[in-house]
C-alpha atoms as an extended CHARMM CRD file, in Angstrom:
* protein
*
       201  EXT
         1         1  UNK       CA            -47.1240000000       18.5890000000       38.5160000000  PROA      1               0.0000000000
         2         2  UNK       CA            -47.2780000000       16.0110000000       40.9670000000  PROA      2               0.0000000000
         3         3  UNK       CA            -44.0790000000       14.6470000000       43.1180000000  PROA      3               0.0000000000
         4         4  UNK       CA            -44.0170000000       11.1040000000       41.4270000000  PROA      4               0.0000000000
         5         5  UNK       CA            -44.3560000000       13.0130000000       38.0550000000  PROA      5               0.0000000000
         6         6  UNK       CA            -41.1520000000       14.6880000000       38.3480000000  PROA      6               0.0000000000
         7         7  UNK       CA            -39.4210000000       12.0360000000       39.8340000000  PROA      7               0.0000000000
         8         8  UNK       CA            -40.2950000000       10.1990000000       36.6150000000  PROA      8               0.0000000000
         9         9  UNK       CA            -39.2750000000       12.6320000000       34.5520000000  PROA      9               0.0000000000
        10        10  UNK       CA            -35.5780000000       12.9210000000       36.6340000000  PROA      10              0.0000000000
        11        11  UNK       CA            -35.1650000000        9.3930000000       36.1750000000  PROA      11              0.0000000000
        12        12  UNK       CA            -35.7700000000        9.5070000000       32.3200000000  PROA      12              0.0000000000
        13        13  UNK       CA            -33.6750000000       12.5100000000       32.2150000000  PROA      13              0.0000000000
        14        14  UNK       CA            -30.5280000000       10.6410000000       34.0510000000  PROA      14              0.0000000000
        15        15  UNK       CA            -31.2430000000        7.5760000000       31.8780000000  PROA      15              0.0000000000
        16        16  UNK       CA            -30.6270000000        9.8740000000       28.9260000000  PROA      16              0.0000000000
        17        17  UNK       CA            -27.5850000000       11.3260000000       30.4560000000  PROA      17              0.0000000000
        18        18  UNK       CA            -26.3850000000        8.1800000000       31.3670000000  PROA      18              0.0000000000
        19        19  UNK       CA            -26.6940000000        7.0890000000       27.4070000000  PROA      19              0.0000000000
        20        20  UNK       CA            -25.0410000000        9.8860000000       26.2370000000  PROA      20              0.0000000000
        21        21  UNK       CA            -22.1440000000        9.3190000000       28.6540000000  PROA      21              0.0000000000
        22        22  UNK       CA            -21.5520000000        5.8220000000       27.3310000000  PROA      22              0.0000000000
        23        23  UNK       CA            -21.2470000000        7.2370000000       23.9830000000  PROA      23              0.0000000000
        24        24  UNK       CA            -18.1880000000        9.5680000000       25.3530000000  PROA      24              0.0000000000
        25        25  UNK       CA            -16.4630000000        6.2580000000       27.2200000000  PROA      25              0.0000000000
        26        26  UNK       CA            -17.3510000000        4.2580000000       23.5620000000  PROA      26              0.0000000000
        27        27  UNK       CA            -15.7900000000        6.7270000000       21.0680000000  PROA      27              0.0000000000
        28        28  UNK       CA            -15.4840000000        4.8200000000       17.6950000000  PROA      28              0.0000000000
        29        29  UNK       CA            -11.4730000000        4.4800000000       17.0690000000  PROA      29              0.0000000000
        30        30  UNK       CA             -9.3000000000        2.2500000000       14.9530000000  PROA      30              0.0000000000
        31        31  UNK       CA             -6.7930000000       -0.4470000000       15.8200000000  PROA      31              0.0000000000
        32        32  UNK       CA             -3.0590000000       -0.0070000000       14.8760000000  PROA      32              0.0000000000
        33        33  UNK       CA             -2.6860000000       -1.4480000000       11.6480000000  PROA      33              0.0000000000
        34        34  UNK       CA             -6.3010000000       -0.9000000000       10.3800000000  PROA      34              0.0000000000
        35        35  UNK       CA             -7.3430000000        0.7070000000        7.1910000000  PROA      35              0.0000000000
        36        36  UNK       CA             -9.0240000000        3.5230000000        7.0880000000  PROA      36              0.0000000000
        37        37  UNK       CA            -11.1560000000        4.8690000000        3.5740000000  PROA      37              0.0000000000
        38        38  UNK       CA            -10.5740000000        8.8360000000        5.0890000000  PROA      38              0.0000000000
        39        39  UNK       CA             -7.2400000000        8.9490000000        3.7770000000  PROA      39              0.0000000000
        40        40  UNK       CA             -5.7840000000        9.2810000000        0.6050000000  PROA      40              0.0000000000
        41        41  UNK       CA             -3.0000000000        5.8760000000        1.3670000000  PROA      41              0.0000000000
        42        42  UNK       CA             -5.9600000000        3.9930000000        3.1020000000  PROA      42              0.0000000000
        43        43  UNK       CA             -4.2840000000        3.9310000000        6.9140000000  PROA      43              0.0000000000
        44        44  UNK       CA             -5.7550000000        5.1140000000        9.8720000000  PROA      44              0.0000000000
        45        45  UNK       CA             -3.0700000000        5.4170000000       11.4080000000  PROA      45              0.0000000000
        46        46  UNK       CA             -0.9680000000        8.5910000000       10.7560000000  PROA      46              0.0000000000
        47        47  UNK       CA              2.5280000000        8.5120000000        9.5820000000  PROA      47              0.0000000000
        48        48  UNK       CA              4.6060000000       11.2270000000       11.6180000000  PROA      48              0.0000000000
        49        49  UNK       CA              5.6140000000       14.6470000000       10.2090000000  PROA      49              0.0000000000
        50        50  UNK       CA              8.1120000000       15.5190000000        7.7950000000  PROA      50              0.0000000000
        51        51  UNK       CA             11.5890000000       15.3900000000        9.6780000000  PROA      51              0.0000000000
        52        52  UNK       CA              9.9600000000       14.3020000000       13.1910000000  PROA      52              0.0000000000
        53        53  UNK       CA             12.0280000000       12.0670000000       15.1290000000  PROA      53              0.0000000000
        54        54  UNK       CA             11.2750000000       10.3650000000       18.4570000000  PROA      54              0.0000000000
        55        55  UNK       CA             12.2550000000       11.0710000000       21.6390000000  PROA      55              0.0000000000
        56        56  UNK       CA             10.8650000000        8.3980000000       23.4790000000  PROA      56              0.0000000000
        57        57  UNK       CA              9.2580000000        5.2600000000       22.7290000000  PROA      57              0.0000000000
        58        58  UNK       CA              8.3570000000        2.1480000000       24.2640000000  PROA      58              0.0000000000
        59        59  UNK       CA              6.2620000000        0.4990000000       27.1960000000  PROA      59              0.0000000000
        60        60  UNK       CA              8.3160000000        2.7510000000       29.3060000000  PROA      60              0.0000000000
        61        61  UNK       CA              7.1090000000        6.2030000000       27.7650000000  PROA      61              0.0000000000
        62        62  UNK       CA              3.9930000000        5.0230000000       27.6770000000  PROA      62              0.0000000000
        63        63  UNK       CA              3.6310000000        4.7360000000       31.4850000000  PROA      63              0.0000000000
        64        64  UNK       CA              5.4620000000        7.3190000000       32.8640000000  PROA      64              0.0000000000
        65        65  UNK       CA              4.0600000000       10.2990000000       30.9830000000  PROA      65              0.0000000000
        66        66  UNK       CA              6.9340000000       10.5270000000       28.6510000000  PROA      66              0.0000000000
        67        67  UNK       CA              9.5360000000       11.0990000000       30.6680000000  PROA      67              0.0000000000
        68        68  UNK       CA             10.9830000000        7.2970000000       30.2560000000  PROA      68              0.0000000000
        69        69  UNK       CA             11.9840000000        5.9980000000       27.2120000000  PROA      69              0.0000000000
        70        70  UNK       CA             14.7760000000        7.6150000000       25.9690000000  PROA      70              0.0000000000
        71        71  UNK       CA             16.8800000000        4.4340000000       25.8890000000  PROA      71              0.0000000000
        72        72  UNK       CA             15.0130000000        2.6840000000       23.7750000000  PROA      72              0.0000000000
        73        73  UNK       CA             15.2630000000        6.0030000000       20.9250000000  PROA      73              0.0000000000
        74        74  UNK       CA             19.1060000000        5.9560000000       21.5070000000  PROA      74              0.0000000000
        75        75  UNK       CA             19.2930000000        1.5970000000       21.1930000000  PROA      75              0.0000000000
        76        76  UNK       CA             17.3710000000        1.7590000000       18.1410000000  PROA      76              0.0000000000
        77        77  UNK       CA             19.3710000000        4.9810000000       16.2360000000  PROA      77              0.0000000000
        78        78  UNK       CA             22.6470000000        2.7110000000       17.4090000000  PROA      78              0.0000000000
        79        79  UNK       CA             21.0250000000       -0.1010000000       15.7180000000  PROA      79              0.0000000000
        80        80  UNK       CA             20.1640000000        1.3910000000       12.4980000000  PROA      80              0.0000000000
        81        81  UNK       CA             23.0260000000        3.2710000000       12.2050000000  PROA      81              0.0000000000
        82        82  UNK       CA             25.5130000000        0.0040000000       12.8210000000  PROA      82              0.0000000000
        83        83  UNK       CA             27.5180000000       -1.1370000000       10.0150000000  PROA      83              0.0000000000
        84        84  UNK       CA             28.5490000000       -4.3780000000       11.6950000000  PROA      84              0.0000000000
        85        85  UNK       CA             27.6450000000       -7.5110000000       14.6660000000  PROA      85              0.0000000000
        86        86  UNK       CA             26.7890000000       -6.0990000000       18.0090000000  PROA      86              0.0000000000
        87        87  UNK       CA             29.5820000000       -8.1740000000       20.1280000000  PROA      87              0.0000000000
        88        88  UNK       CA             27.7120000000      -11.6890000000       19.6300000000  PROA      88              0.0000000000
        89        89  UNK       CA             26.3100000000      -13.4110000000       23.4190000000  PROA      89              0.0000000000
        90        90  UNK       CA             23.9420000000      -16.2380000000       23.7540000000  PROA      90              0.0000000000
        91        91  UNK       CA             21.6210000000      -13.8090000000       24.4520000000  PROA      91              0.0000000000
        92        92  UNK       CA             21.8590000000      -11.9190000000       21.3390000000  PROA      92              0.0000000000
        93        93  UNK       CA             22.0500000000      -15.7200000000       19.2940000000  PROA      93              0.0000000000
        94        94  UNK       CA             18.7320000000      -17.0570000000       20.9650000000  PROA      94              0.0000000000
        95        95  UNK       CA             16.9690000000      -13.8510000000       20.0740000000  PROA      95              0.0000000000
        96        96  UNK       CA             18.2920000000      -14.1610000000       16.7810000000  PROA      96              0.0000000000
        97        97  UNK       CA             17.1230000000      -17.8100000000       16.5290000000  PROA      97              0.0000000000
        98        98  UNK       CA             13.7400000000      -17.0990000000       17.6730000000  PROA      98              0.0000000000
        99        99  UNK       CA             13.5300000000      -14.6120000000       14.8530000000  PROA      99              0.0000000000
       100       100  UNK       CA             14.5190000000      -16.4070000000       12.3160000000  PROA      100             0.0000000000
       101       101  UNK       CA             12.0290000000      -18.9120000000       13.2740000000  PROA      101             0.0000000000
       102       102  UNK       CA              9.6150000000      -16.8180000000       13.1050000000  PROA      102             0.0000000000
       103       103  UNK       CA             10.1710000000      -14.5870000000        9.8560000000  PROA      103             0.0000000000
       104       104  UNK       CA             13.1090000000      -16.1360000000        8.2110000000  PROA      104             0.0000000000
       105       105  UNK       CA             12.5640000000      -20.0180000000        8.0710000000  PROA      105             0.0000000000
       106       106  UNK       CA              9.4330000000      -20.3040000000        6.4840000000  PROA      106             0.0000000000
       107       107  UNK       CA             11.2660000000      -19.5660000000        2.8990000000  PROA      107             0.0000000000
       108       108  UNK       CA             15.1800000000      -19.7750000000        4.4170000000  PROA      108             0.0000000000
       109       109  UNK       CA             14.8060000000      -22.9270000000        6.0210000000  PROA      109             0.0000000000
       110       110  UNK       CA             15.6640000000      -24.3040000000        9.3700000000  PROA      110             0.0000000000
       111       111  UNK       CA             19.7220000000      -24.7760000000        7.8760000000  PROA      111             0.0000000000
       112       112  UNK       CA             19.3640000000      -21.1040000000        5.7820000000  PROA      112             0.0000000000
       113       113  UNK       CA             19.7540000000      -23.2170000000        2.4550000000  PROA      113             0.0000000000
       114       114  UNK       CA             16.5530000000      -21.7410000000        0.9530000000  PROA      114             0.0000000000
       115       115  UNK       CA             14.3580000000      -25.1250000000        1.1550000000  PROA      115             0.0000000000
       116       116  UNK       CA             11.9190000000      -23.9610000000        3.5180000000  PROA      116             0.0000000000
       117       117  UNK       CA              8.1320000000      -25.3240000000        4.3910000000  PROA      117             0.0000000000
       118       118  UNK       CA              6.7990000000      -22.8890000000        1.6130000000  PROA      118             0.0000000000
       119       119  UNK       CA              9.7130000000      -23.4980000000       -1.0820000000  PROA      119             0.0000000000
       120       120  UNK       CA              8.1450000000      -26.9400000000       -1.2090000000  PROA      120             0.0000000000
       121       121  UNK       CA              5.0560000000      -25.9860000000       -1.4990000000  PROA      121             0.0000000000
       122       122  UNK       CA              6.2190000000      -24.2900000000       -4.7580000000  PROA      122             0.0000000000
       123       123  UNK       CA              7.6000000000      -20.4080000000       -3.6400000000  PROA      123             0.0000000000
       124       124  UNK       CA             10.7020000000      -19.5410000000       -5.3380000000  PROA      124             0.0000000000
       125       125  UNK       CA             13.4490000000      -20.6010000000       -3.3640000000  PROA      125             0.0000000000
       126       126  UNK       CA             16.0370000000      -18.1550000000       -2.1080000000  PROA      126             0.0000000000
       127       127  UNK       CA             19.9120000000      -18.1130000000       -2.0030000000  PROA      127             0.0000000000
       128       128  UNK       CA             21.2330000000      -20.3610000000        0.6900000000  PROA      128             0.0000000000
       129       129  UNK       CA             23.4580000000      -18.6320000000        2.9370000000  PROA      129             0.0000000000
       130       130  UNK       CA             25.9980000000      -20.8600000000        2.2820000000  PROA      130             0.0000000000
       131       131  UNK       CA             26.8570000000      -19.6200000000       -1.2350000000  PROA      131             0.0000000000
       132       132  UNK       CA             30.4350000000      -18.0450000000       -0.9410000000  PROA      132             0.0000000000
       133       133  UNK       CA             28.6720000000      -14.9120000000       -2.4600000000  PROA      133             0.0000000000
       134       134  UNK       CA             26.7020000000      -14.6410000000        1.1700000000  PROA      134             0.0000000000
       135       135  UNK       CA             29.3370000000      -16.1360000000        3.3590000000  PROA      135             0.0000000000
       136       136  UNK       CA             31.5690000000      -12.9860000000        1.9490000000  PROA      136             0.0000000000
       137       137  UNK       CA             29.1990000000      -10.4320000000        1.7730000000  PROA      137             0.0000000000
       138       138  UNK       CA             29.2280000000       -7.6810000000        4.8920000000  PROA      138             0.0000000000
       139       139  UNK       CA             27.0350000000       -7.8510000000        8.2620000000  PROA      139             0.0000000000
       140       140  UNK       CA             25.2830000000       -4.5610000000        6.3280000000  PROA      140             0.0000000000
       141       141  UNK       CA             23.9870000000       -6.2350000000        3.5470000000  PROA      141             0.0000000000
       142       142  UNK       CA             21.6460000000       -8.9340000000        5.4790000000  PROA      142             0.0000000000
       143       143  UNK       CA             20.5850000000       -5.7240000000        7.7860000000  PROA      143             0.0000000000
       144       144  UNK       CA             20.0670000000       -3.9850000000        4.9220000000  PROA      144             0.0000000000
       145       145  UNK       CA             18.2060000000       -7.0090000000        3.4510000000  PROA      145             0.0000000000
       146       146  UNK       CA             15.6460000000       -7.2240000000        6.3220000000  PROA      146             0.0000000000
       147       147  UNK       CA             14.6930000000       -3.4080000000        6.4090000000  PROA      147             0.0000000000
       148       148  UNK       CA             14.3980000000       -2.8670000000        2.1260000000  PROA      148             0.0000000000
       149       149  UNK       CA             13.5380000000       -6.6900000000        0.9210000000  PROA      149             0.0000000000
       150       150  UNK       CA             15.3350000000       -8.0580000000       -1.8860000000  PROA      150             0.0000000000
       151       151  UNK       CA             13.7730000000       -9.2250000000       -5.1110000000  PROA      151             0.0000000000
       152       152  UNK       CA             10.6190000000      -10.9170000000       -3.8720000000  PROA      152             0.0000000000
       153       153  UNK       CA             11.3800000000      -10.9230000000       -0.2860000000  PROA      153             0.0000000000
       154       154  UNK       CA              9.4540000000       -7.6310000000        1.3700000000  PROA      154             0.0000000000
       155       155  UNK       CA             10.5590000000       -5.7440000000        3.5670000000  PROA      155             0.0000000000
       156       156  UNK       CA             10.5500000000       -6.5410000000        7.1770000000  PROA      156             0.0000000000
       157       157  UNK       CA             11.1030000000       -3.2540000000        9.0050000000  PROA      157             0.0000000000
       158       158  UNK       CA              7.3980000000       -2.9370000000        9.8850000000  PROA      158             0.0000000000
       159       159  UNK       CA              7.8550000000       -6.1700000000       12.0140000000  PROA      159             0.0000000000
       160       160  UNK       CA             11.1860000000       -6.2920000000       13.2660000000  PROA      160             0.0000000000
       161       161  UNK       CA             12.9520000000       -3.9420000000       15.1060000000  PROA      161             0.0000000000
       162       162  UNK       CA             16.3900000000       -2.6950000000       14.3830000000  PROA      162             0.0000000000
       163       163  UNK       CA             17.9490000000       -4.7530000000       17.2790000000  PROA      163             0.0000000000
       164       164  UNK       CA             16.4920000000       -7.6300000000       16.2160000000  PROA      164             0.0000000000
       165       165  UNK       CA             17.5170000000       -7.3760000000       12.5170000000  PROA      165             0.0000000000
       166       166  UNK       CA             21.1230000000       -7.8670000000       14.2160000000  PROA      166             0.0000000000
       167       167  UNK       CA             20.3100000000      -10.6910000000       16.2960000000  PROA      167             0.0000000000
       168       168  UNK       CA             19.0970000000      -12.3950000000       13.0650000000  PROA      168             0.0000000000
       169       169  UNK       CA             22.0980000000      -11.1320000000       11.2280000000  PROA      169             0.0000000000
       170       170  UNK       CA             24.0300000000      -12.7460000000       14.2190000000  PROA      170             0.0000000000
       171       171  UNK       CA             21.8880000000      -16.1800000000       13.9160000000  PROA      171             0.0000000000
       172       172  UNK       CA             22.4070000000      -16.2240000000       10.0290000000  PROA      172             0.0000000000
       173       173  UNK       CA             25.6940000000      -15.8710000000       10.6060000000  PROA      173             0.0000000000
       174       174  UNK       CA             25.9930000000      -18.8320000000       13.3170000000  PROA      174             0.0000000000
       175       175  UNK       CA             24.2280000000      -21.1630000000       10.3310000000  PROA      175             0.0000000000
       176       176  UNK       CA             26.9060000000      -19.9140000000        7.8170000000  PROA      176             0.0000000000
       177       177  UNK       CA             29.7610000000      -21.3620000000       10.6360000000  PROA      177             0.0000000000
       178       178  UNK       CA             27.8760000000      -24.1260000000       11.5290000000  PROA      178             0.0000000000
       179       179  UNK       CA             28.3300000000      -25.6870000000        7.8690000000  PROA      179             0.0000000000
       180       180  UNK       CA             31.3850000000      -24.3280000000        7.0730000000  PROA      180             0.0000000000
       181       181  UNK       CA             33.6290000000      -24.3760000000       10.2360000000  PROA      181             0.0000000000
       182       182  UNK       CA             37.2410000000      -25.3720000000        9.7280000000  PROA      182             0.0000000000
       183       183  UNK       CA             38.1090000000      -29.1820000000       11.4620000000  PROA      183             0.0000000000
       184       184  UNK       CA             40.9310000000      -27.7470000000       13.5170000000  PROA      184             0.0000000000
       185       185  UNK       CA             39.0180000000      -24.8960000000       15.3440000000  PROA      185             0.0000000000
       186       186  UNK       CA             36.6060000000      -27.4810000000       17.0050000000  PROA      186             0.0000000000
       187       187  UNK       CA             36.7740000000      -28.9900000000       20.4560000000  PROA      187             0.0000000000
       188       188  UNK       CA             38.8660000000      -32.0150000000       20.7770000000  PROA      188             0.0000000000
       189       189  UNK       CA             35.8420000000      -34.4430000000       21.0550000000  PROA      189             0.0000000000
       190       190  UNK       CA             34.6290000000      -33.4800000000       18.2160000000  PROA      190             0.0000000000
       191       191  UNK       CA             37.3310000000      -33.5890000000       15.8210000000  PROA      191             0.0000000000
       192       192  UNK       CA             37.9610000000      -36.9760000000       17.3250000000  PROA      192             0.0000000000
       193       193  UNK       CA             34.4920000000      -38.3040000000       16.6120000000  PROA      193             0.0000000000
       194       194  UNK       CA             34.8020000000      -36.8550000000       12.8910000000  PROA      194             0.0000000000
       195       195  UNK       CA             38.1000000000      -38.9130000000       12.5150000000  PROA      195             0.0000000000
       196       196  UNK       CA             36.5320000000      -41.9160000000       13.6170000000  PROA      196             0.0000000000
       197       197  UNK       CA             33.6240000000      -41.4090000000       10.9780000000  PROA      197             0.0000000000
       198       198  UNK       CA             36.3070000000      -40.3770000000        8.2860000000  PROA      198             0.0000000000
       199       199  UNK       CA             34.8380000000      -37.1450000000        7.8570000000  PROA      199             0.0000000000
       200       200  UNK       CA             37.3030000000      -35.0330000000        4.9640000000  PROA      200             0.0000000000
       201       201  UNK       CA             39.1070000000      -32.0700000000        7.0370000000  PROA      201             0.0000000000
């Protein structure tokens, strides 16, 4: 065998190699969230075992080998585990609006009186907020609300996070006092202005 045969027969033998690397680097996979025929409940993903529970989690575990991340377990067990408002910042309110505009006030509406875009568009409308029934009811039950779904509203625990459940809890309950706040508990200026307009105290 000749020099410029082998060298052919090297190159076709790293082209090979080369092929069967890329095959390694391009493993087929699935995307969070996508089905999957293999199992029995159609996911591909894999629920965790029997009595599990996390020990980290977040963008923080995921880049420092699992030692970071701890935090984020401990904030969300608080979370789930609250039976009442966080104390209530602007923070925590413009997290809660953003939210809400995002999950609640397609159906809730922009006030929380149920007329949302798709309630016009025929949905069945849900309770305003501003029923006494939901001004009196606990912090717990609209948590609880957001996690389990009530009636025809689903569940949202897939898509919102425990913290954020409160911050929309929080927001909800900002709508409730925006419609409802008592005449003598606001600023001067205002109370003034709603004199002038005759506005009933």
């Amino acid at each position: 065998m000749n020099s410029r045969t082998c060298l052919l027969l090297s190159l076709l033998a790293l082209a090979g190699c080369e092929r069967q690397m890329q095959g390694m680097y391009h493993q087929g996979h699935w995307e969070p969230g996508e089905g999957s025929a293999m199992f029995a409940d159609g996911r591909a993903d894999r629920p965790p075992p029997p009595g599990s529970m996390p020990t980290r989690m977040g963008d923080a575990a995921a880049v420092s080998s699992g030692h970071g991340g701890h935090d984020e377990v401990l904030a969300r067990m608080a979370a789930e585990n609250a039976t009442r408002l966080p104390p209530v910042t602007p923070v925590l309110l413009q997290r809660g609006q953003d939210r809400y505009a995002i999950y609640c006030l397609p159906c809730h509406s922009a006030l929380g009186d149920g007329d949302g875009p798709v309630v016009r568009r025929g949905f069945p409308a849900p309770p305003s907020y501003h029923q006494q029934r939901l001004r009196d009811a606990p912090d717990r039950h609209f948590y609880d609300v957001i996690s389990q779904g009530y009636g025809i509203m689903p569940s949202y625990a897939d898509r919102v996070d425990p913290q954020d459940r409160w911050a929309i809890v929080a927001y909800v309950r900002a709508l409730q006092l925006s419609q409802h706040a008592p005449v003598a508990e606001l600023p001067p200026a205002v109370q003034a202005k709603l004199a002038a307009s005759g506005a009933k105290r």
